[in-house]
Amino acid sequence: MTVCHLYPDLLNLYGDRGNVISFVQRCRWRGLDVQVREINLDNPVKFEEYDFLFIGGGSDREQSLIAADLGARVDSLRAAVEDGLVVLAICGGYQLLGRFYRTPEGKEIAGLGLLDFYTEAGNRRLIGNVAVEAEIGGRKTILVGFENHGGKTFLNGLKPLGRVLFGNGNNGMDGLEGARYKNVFCSYLHGPLLPKNPVLTDYLIALALQRKGIGTELSPLDDSIEERANKAMVKRLLG
Ligand code: GLN
């Protein structure tokens, strides 16, 4: 498997890099061969060569810095997404896949328009722990994480990743968190998301294997520590 970590130097808030580490490690524990390529500004990239693409969160400043670079790669990324590339995009990276992000100063940072949503800064930041009910691979699960964003995202009928049980999610208003389109998963949850929610990590690995035409029966791992951590957080947030 080949993993693309997009802009690791600019988009990496609250340990977002841990998502790549978790994806890779859970592949290696199962004897799957996996390598990571880090792609920074101006590095050439062919998205069709990858099995998993990760793009993390960043401040408004960093988002502005990469918007044009990312925009120049939109055709290749769109083709890969339509072909089923597995993508995880967090917070600032999530916002960049939509139509635009309007900053608190009223400046519009262009998004790729790959997914039909938009984001505009609200008058308060949405910060804190989050619990989200989501259906992952046909199984109801509670995802936990941490959010810190000023942008409020509004989906235009797009499927959310899940429903907020605690916290704000996309905008603190409609109870939705994240977005899904084909094999693209977007979320506001740092934490990082995948180490805290191995059910989601394994689902992404299974989707990537499926796309390669490889059997998707993943051998089980001992997740007792991760499960206890997840349950402890759910109990703290939901009682
Ligand atoms: N700049 C964006 C916002 O504040 C994203 C922040 C982030 O990635 N944590 O809405």
Short mmCIF file of C-alpha atoms and ligand atoms in Angstrom, two decimals:
data_model
loop_
_atom_site.label_atom_id
_atom_site.label_comp_id
_atom_site.label_asym_id
_atom_site.label_seq_id
_atom_site.Cartn_x
_atom_site.Cartn_y
_atom_site.Cartn_z
CA MET A 1 0.00 0.00 0.00
CA THR A 2 1.20 3.50 -0.73
CA VAL A 3 0.13 6.37 1.50
CA CYS A 4 0.27 10.02 0.50
CA HIS A 5 0.68 12.48 3.37
CA LEU A 6 -0.16 15.83 1.84
CA TYR A 7 1.57 18.97 3.20
CA PRO A 8 2.82 17.32 6.43
CA ASP A 9 4.92 20.40 7.22
CA LEU A 10 2.03 22.89 6.97
CA LEU A 11 -1.05 20.89 7.90
CA ASN A 12 -0.38 19.02 11.12
CA LEU A 13 -2.35 20.29 14.12
CA TYR A 14 -2.86 18.49 17.43
CA GLY A 15 -0.97 15.38 16.36
CA ASP A 16 -2.78 14.88 13.04
CA ARG A 17 0.32 12.99 11.84
CA GLY A 18 -0.79 10.23 14.24
CA ASN A 19 -3.47 9.31 11.68
CA VAL A 20 -0.78 8.25 9.21
CA ILE A 21 1.19 6.42 11.92
CA SER A 22 -1.94 4.54 13.00
CA PHE A 23 -2.93 3.58 9.43
CA VAL A 24 0.60 2.37 8.64
CA GLN A 25 1.11 0.49 11.90
CA ARG A 26 -2.19 -1.35 11.75
CA CYS A 27 -1.27 -2.47 8.20
CA ARG A 28 2.21 -3.61 9.31
CA TRP A 29 0.86 -5.53 12.30
CA ARG A 30 -1.00 -7.60 9.71
CA GLY A 31 2.04 -8.13 7.55
CA LEU A 32 0.90 -5.69 4.85
CA ASP A 33 3.68 -3.88 3.03
CA VAL A 34 3.10 -0.12 3.28
CA GLN A 35 5.14 2.96 2.47
CA VAL A 36 4.49 6.67 3.03
CA ARG A 37 5.37 9.51 0.67
CA GLU A 38 5.26 13.04 2.04
CA ILE A 39 4.20 15.63 -0.53
CA ASN A 40 4.93 19.28 0.20
CA LEU A 41 4.37 22.49 -1.79
CA ASP A 42 5.51 22.13 -5.42
CA ASN A 43 6.40 18.42 -5.09
CA PRO A 44 5.00 16.54 -8.08
CA VAL A 45 2.26 14.05 -7.24
CA LYS A 46 0.14 11.58 -9.17
CA PHE A 47 -2.82 10.77 -6.94
CA GLU A 48 -3.74 7.70 -9.00
CA GLU A 49 -0.58 5.99 -7.66
CA TYR A 50 -1.87 6.02 -4.07
CA ASP A 51 -4.07 3.83 -1.91
CA PHE A 52 -4.65 6.28 0.93
CA LEU A 53 -4.41 10.05 1.07
CA PHE A 54 -4.22 11.96 4.33
CA ILE A 55 -4.55 15.71 4.69
CA GLY A 56 -4.50 17.30 8.13
CA GLY A 57 -5.59 20.54 9.74
CA GLY A 58 -3.90 23.92 9.81
CA SER A 59 -4.48 27.53 10.67
CA ASP A 60 -6.07 29.99 8.24
CA ARG A 61 -2.57 31.21 7.36
CA GLU A 62 -1.41 27.76 6.34
CA GLN A 63 -4.60 27.10 4.43
CA SER A 64 -4.04 30.28 2.39
CA LEU A 65 -0.46 29.22 1.68
CA ILE A 66 -1.45 25.92 0.12
CA ALA A 67 -4.77 26.81 -1.56
CA ALA A 68 -3.20 27.69 -4.93
CA ASP A 69 -0.80 24.73 -4.88
CA LEU A 70 -3.65 22.35 -4.14
CA GLY A 71 -5.89 24.05 -6.70
CA ALA A 72 -3.32 23.30 -9.42
CA ARG A 73 -3.65 19.58 -8.62
CA VAL A 74 -7.44 19.43 -8.62
CA ASP A 75 -7.93 17.43 -11.85
CA SER A 76 -5.65 14.60 -10.73
CA LEU A 77 -7.25 14.51 -7.27
CA ARG A 78 -10.79 14.59 -8.63
CA ALA A 79 -10.07 11.68 -10.98
CA ALA A 80 -8.58 9.64 -8.11
CA VAL A 81 -11.52 10.44 -5.80
CA GLU A 82 -14.03 9.41 -8.47
CA ASP A 83 -12.00 6.21 -8.90
CA GLY A 84 -12.45 5.42 -5.19
CA LEU A 85 -9.23 6.70 -3.63
CA VAL A 86 -9.52 6.44 0.15
CA VAL A 87 -9.07 9.91 1.65
CA LEU A 88 -9.12 11.20 5.21
CA ALA A 89 -9.22 15.00 5.55
CA ILE A 90 -9.21 16.73 8.92
CA CYS A 91 -10.38 20.24 9.83
CA GLY A 92 -8.43 22.70 7.63
CA GLY A 93 -7.81 19.89 5.13
CA TYR A 94 -11.54 19.07 5.22
CA GLN A 95 -12.45 22.71 4.56
CA LEU A 96 -10.17 22.78 1.50
CA LEU A 97 -12.11 19.99 -0.23
CA GLY A 98 -15.30 22.06 -0.23
CA ARG A 99 -16.27 25.13 -2.23
CA PHE A 100 -14.69 27.84 -0.06
CA TYR A 101 -13.76 28.92 3.43
CA ARG A 102 -14.61 32.51 4.38
CA THR A 103 -12.20 33.67 7.11
CA PRO A 104 -13.17 35.98 10.03
CA GLU A 105 -11.64 38.84 8.00
CA GLY A 106 -14.05 38.09 5.16
CA LYS A 107 -11.34 36.74 2.86
CA GLU A 108 -12.44 33.78 0.75
CA ILE A 109 -9.97 30.91 0.51
CA ALA A 110 -10.92 28.89 -2.54
CA GLY A 111 -11.57 25.20 -1.98
CA LEU A 112 -11.31 22.44 -4.56
CA GLY A 113 -15.07 22.03 -4.87
CA LEU A 114 -14.67 18.25 -4.83
CA LEU A 115 -17.43 17.96 -2.23
CA ASP A 116 -20.53 20.12 -2.11
CA PHE A 117 -20.21 22.13 1.09
CA TYR A 118 -18.95 25.52 2.21
CA THR A 119 -17.40 26.93 5.37
CA GLU A 120 -17.59 30.36 6.92
CA ALA A 121 -16.02 31.65 10.12
CA GLY A 122 -18.42 32.15 12.99
CA ASN A 123 -18.06 34.63 15.84
CA ARG A 124 -16.73 32.07 18.30
CA ARG A 125 -14.34 29.15 18.07
CA LEU A 126 -15.74 25.66 18.50
CA ILE A 127 -13.36 23.98 20.93
CA GLY A 128 -13.42 20.84 23.05
CA ASN A 129 -13.93 17.11 23.16
CA VAL A 130 -16.44 15.55 20.80
CA ALA A 131 -18.39 12.31 20.65
CA VAL A 132 -20.04 11.35 17.37
CA GLU A 133 -22.36 8.49 16.51
CA ALA A 134 -21.36 7.09 13.14
CA GLU A 135 -22.05 4.02 11.04
CA ILE A 136 -18.72 2.56 10.01
CA GLY A 137 -18.84 -0.48 7.74
CA GLY A 138 -22.45 -1.16 8.75
CA ARG A 139 -21.62 -1.00 12.46
CA LYS A 140 -22.85 1.73 14.79
CA THR A 141 -19.88 3.17 16.65
CA ILE A 142 -19.04 6.20 18.76
CA LEU A 143 -16.07 8.17 17.47
CA VAL A 144 -14.25 10.43 19.91
CA GLY A 145 -11.88 13.31 19.27
CA PHE A 146 -11.03 16.93 19.89
CA GLU A 147 -12.12 19.94 17.85
CA ASN A 148 -10.78 23.48 17.56
CA HIS A 149 -12.09 25.47 14.63
CA GLY A 150 -13.55 28.86 13.83
CA GLY A 151 -15.04 27.72 10.54
CA LYS A 152 -18.62 26.47 10.43
CA THR A 153 -19.26 23.97 7.68
CA PHE A 154 -22.63 23.51 6.02
CA LEU A 155 -23.30 20.41 3.93
CA ASN A 156 -25.47 20.78 0.89
CA GLY A 157 -27.27 17.47 1.30
CA LEU A 158 -23.95 15.61 1.47
CA LYS A 159 -23.80 12.63 3.81
CA PRO A 160 -22.21 13.53 7.17
CA LEU A 161 -19.65 11.29 8.86
CA GLY A 162 -21.96 11.09 11.86
CA ARG A 163 -24.24 12.82 14.35
CA VAL A 164 -22.92 14.83 17.26
CA LEU A 165 -23.61 13.38 20.71
CA PHE A 166 -21.34 15.83 22.50
CA GLY A 167 -19.53 18.91 21.19
CA ASN A 168 -20.13 20.98 18.07
CA GLY A 169 -19.12 19.12 14.93
CA ASN A 170 -19.54 20.90 11.60
CA ASN A 171 -21.15 24.09 12.86
CA GLY A 172 -22.61 23.68 16.35
CA MET A 173 -26.10 24.04 14.92
CA ASP A 174 -27.35 21.15 12.83
CA GLY A 175 -25.94 18.25 14.86
CA LEU A 176 -23.88 16.93 11.96
CA GLU A 177 -20.18 16.14 11.98
CA GLY A 178 -17.88 15.62 9.02
CA ALA A 179 -18.77 14.54 5.52
CA ARG A 180 -18.61 11.45 3.33
CA TYR A 181 -18.45 11.07 -0.40
CA LYS A 182 -17.44 7.80 -2.11
CA ASN A 183 -14.30 6.77 -0.15
CA VAL A 184 -13.61 10.30 1.11
CA PHE A 185 -14.00 10.84 4.86
CA CYS A 186 -13.88 14.35 6.29
CA SER A 187 -13.94 15.28 9.96
CA TYR A 188 -13.25 18.10 12.37
CA LEU A 189 -11.84 15.62 14.87
CA HIS A 190 -8.22 15.87 15.83
CA GLY A 191 -7.07 13.73 18.67
CA PRO A 192 -5.71 12.30 16.45
CA LEU A 193 -8.79 10.62 15.03
CA LEU A 194 -7.51 7.21 13.86
CA PRO A 195 -5.48 6.12 16.92
CA LYS A 196 -8.48 6.98 19.09
CA ASN A 197 -10.93 5.15 16.82
CA PRO A 198 -9.33 1.98 15.41
CA VAL A 199 -12.68 0.82 14.00
CA LEU A 200 -12.46 3.69 11.53
CA THR A 201 -8.77 3.01 10.79
CA ASP A 202 -9.51 -0.60 9.92
CA TYR A 203 -12.44 0.40 7.77
CA LEU A 204 -10.19 2.74 5.76
CA ILE A 205 -7.59 -0.02 5.39
CA ALA A 206 -10.29 -2.47 4.24
CA LEU A 207 -11.61 0.02 1.67
CA ALA A 208 -8.09 0.60 0.33
CA LEU A 209 -7.49 -3.16 0.02
CA GLN A 210 -10.88 -3.66 -1.62
CA ARG A 211 -10.03 -1.01 -4.21
CA LYS A 212 -6.82 -2.91 -4.98
CA GLY A 213 -8.86 -6.08 -5.44
CA ILE A 214 -7.33 -7.74 -2.38
CA GLY A 215 -9.46 -9.66 0.15
CA THR A 216 -10.68 -7.40 2.92
CA GLU A 217 -10.82 -9.83 5.84
CA LEU A 218 -8.49 -8.07 8.29
CA SER A 219 -7.05 -10.22 11.03
CA PRO A 220 -8.20 -8.92 14.43
CA LEU A 221 -5.74 -7.02 16.63
CA ASP A 222 -5.73 -6.65 20.38
CA ASP A 223 -7.51 -3.30 20.75
CA SER A 224 -8.34 -3.65 24.43
CA ILE A 225 -6.35 -0.54 25.43
CA GLU A 226 -7.81 1.57 22.60
CA GLU A 227 -11.32 0.36 23.44
CA ARG A 228 -10.89 1.21 27.11
CA ALA A 229 -9.62 4.68 26.22
CA ASN A 230 -12.56 5.22 23.87
CA LYS A 231 -15.09 4.02 26.48
CA ALA A 232 -13.52 6.18 29.20
CA MET A 233 -13.93 9.26 27.03
CA VAL A 234 -17.50 8.35 26.04
CA LYS A 235 -18.36 7.90 29.72
CA ARG A 236 -16.77 11.22 30.65
CA LEU A 237 -18.69 13.07 27.92
CA LEU A 238 -22.03 11.26 27.96
CA GLY A 239 -22.21 9.84 31.47
N1 GLN B 1 -8.50 27.36 10.01
C1 GLN B 1 -9.60 26.54 10.22
C2 GLN B 1 -10.58 27.02 11.28
O1 GLN B 1 -10.20 27.58 12.32
C3 GLN B 1 -9.11 25.14 10.51
C4 GLN B 1 -8.50 24.95 11.88
C5 GLN B 1 -7.98 23.57 12.09
O2 GLN B 1 -7.55 22.89 11.16
N2 GLN B 1 -7.94 23.14 13.35
O3 GLN B 1 -11.76 26.84 11.06
#
